[in-house]
GROMACS .gro file of C-alpha atoms in nm:
model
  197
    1UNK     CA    1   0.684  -7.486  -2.181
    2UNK     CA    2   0.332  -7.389  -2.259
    3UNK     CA    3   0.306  -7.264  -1.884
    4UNK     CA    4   0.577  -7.024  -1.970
    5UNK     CA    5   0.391  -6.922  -2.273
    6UNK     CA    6   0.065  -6.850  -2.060
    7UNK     CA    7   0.278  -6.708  -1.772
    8UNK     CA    8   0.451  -6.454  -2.004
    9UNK     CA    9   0.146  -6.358  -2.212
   10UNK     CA   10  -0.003  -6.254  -1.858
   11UNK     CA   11   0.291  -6.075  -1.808
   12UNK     CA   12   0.260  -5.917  -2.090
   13UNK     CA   13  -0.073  -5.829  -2.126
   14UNK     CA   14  -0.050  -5.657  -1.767
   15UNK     CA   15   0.247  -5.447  -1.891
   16UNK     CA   16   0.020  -5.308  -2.174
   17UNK     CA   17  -0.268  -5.210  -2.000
   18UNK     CA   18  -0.039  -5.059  -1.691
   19UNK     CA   19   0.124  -4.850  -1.997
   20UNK     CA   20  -0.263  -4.776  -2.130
   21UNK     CA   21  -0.370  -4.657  -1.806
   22UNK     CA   22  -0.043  -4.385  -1.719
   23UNK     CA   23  -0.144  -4.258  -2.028
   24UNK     CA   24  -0.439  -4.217  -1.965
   25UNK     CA   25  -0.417  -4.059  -1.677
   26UNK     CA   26  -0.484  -3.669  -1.686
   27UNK     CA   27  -0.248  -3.388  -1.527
   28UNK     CA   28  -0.446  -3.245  -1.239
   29UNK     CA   29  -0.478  -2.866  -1.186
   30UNK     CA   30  -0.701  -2.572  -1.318
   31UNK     CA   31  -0.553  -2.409  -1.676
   32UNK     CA   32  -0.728  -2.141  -1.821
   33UNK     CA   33  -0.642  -2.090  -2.194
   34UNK     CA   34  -0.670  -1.753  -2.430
   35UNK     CA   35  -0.574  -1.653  -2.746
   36UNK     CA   36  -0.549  -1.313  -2.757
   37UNK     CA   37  -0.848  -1.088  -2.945
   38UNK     CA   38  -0.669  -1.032  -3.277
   39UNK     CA   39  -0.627  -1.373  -3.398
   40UNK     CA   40  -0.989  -1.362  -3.403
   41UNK     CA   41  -1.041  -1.008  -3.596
   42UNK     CA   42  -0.757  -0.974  -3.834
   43UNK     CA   43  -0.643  -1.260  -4.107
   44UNK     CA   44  -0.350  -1.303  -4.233
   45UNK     CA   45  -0.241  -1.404  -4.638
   46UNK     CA   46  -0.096  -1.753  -4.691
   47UNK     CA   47   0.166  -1.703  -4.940
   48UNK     CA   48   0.054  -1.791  -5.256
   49UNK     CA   49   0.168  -1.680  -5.664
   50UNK     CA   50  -0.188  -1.697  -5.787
   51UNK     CA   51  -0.425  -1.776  -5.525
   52UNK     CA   52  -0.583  -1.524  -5.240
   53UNK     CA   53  -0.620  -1.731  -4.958
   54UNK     CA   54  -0.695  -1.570  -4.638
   55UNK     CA   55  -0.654  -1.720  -4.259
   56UNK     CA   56  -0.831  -1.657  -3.904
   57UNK     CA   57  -0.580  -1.796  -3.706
   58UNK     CA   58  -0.800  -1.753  -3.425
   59UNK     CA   59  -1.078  -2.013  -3.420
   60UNK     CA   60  -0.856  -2.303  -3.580
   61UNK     CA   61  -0.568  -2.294  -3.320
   62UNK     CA   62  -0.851  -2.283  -3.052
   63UNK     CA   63  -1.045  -2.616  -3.189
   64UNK     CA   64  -0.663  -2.794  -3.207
   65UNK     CA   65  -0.563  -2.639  -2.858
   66UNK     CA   66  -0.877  -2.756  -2.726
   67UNK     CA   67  -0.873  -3.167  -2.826
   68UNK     CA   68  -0.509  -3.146  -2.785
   69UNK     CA   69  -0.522  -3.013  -2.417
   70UNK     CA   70  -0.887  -3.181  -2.284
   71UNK     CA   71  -0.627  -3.548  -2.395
   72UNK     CA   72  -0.352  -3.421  -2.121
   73UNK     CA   73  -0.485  -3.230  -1.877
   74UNK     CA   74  -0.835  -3.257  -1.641
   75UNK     CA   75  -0.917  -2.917  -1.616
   76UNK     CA   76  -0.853  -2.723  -1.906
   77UNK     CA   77  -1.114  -2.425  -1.985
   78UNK     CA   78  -1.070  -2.098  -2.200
   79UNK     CA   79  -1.073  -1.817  -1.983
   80UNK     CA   80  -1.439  -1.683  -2.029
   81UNK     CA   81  -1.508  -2.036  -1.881
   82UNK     CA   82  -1.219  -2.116  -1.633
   83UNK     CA   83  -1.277  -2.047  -1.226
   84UNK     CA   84  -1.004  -2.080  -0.985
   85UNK     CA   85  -0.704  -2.141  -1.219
   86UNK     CA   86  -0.360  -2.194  -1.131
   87UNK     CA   87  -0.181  -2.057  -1.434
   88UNK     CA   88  -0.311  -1.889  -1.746
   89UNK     CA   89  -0.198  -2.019  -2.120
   90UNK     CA   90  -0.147  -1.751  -2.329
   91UNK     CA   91  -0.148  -1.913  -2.718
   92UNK     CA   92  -0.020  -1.729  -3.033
   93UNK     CA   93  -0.021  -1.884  -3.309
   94UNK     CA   94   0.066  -1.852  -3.637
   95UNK     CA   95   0.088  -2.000  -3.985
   96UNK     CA   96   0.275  -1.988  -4.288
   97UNK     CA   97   0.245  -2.164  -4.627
   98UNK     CA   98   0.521  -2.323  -4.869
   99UNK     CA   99   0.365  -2.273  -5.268
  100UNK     CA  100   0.630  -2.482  -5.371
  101UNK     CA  101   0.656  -2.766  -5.150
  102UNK     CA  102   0.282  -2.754  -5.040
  103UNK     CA  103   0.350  -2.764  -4.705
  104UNK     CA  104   0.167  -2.586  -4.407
  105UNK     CA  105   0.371  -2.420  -4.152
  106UNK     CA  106   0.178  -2.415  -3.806
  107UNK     CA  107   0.341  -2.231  -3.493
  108UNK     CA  108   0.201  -2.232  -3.126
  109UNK     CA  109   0.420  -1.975  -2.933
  110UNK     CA  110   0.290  -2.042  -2.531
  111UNK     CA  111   0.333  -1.817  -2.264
  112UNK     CA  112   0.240  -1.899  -1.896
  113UNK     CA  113   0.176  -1.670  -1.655
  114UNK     CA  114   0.054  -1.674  -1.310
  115UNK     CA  115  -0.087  -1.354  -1.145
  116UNK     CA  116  -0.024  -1.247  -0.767
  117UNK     CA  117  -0.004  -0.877  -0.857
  118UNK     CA  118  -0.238  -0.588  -0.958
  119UNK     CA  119  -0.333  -0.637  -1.327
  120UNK     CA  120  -0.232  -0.328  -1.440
  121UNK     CA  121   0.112  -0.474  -1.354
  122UNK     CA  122   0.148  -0.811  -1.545
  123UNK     CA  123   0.397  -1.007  -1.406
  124UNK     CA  124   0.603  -1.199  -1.666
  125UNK     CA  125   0.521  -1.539  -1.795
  126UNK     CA  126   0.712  -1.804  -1.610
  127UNK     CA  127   0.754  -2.011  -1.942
  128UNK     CA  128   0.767  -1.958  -2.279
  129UNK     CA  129   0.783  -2.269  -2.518
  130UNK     CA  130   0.773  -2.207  -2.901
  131UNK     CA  131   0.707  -2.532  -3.080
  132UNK     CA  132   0.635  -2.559  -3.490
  133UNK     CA  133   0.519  -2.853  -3.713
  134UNK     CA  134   0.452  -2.936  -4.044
  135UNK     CA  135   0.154  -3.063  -4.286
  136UNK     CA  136   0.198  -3.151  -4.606
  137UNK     CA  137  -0.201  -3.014  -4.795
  138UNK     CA  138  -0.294  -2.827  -5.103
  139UNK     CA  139  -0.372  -2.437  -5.033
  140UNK     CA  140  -0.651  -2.552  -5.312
  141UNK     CA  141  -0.919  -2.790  -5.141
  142UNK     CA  142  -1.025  -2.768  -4.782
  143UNK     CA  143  -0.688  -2.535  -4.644
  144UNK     CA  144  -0.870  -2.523  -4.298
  145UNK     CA  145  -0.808  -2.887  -4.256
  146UNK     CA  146  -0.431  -2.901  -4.304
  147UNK     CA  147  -0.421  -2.613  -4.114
  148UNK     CA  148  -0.593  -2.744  -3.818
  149UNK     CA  149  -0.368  -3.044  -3.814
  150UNK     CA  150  -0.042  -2.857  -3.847
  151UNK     CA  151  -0.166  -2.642  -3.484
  152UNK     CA  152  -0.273  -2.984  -3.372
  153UNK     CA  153   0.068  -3.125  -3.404
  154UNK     CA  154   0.247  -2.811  -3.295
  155UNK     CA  155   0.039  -2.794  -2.997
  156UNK     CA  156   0.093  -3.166  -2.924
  157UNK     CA  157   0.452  -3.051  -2.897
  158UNK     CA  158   0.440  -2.748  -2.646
  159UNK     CA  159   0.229  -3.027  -2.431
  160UNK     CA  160   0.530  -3.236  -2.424
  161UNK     CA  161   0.748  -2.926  -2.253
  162UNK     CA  162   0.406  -2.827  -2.007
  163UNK     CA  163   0.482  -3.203  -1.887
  164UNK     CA  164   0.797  -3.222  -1.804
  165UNK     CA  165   0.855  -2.869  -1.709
  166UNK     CA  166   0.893  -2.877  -1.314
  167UNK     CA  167   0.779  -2.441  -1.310
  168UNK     CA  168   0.442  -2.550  -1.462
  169UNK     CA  169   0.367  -2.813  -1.292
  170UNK     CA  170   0.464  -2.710  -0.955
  171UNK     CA  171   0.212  -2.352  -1.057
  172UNK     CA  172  -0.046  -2.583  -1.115
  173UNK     CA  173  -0.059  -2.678  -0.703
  174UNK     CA  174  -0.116  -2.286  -0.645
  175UNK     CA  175  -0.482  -2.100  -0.685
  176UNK     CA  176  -0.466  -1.754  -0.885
  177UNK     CA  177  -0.499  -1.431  -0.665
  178UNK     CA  178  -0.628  -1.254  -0.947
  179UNK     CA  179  -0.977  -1.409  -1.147
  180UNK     CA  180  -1.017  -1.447  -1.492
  181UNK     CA  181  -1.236  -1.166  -1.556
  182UNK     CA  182  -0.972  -0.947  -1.537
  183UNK     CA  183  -0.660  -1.105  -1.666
  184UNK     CA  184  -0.713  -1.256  -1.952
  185UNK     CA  185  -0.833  -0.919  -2.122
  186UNK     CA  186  -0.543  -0.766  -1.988
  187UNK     CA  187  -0.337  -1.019  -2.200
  188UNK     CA  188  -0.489  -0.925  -2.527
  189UNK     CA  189  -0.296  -0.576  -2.476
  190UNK     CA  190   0.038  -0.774  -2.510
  191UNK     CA  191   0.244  -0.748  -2.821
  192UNK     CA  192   0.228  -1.005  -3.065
  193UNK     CA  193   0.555  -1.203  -3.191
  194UNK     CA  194   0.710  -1.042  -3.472
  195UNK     CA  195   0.844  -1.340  -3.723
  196UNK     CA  196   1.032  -1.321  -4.046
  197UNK     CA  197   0.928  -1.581  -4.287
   0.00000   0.00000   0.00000
């Protein structure tokens, strides 16, 4: 009986760190990431009865995108950094706050596109996943951090469809035509989501 025991700890034990180590294991394939220019230059008001609370959407969905893509994926750079990429990720996000309920509202609407064409002829993303996720967090001490978790846990979702989505993965086997340098500016020239809160 107690070689059972040891035999089936073994077993189990093996099982685990098998599981550990797919997880682990990081998508291959160049991504270059951007957020488009006017998340970083124009806040937005979080709705609020008595308080003026302003957001740059900008550098918080980058930090979340960021540790949320680096745990996925082996090469994932912003595009001032990225060489040779398969596919761009075009991020948008977006956030809205609940006064009553105290809850943030974080949205990550991702667009992939991969570039063959002249850039002053875009060709349209391949994918567009628009995940959203909620933090409960006072608008009243430290906003920025319930903020940055709510994109963290949005983005954590939109990973989930890059993963299983067969479009994106097979784009990340093919090298851009186009470089960096002159497609992710082209991007910021897109129109932004309209939403109706």
């Amino acid at each position: 009986m107690k070689f059972l025991l040891t035999l089936f700890s073994a077993l189990l034990a093996t099982a685990a760190s098998s599981a550990a180590l797919a997880e682990t294991t990081l998508i291959p394939g160049n991504i270059a990431v951007h957020i488009a220019q006017v998340h970083y230059e124009h806040p937005v008001r979080l709705l609020h009865p008595y308080l003026d609370v302003w957001h740059m959407k900008g550098p918080l969905a980058q930090k979340a995108a960021t540790n949320t893509l680096n745990k996925y994926f082996a090469n994932a750079q912003w595009c001032d950094q990225a060489h040779d990429a398969s596919v761009v990720l075009l991020l948008e996000p977006h956030m809205f706050y609940n006064p009553q309920l105290q809850v943030y509202h974080g949205e990550i609407i991702a667009k992939v596109f991969t570039q063959s064409g002249g850039i002053s002829n875009i060709e349209p993303a391949i994918l567009r996943i628009k995940k959203q996720a909620q933090q409960n967090g006072p608008l009243t001490v430290k906003p920025e951090f319930y903020m940055e978790k709510a994109y963290a846990k949005a983005m954590e979702k939109v990973v989930v469809e890059l993963k299983k989505n067969p479009l994106f993965l097979n784009a990340l086997n093919v090298k851009m035509a186009k470089n960096m340098e002159t497609i992710c500016p082209a991007l910021d020239e897109l129109p932004i989501s309209k939403l109706y809160y």
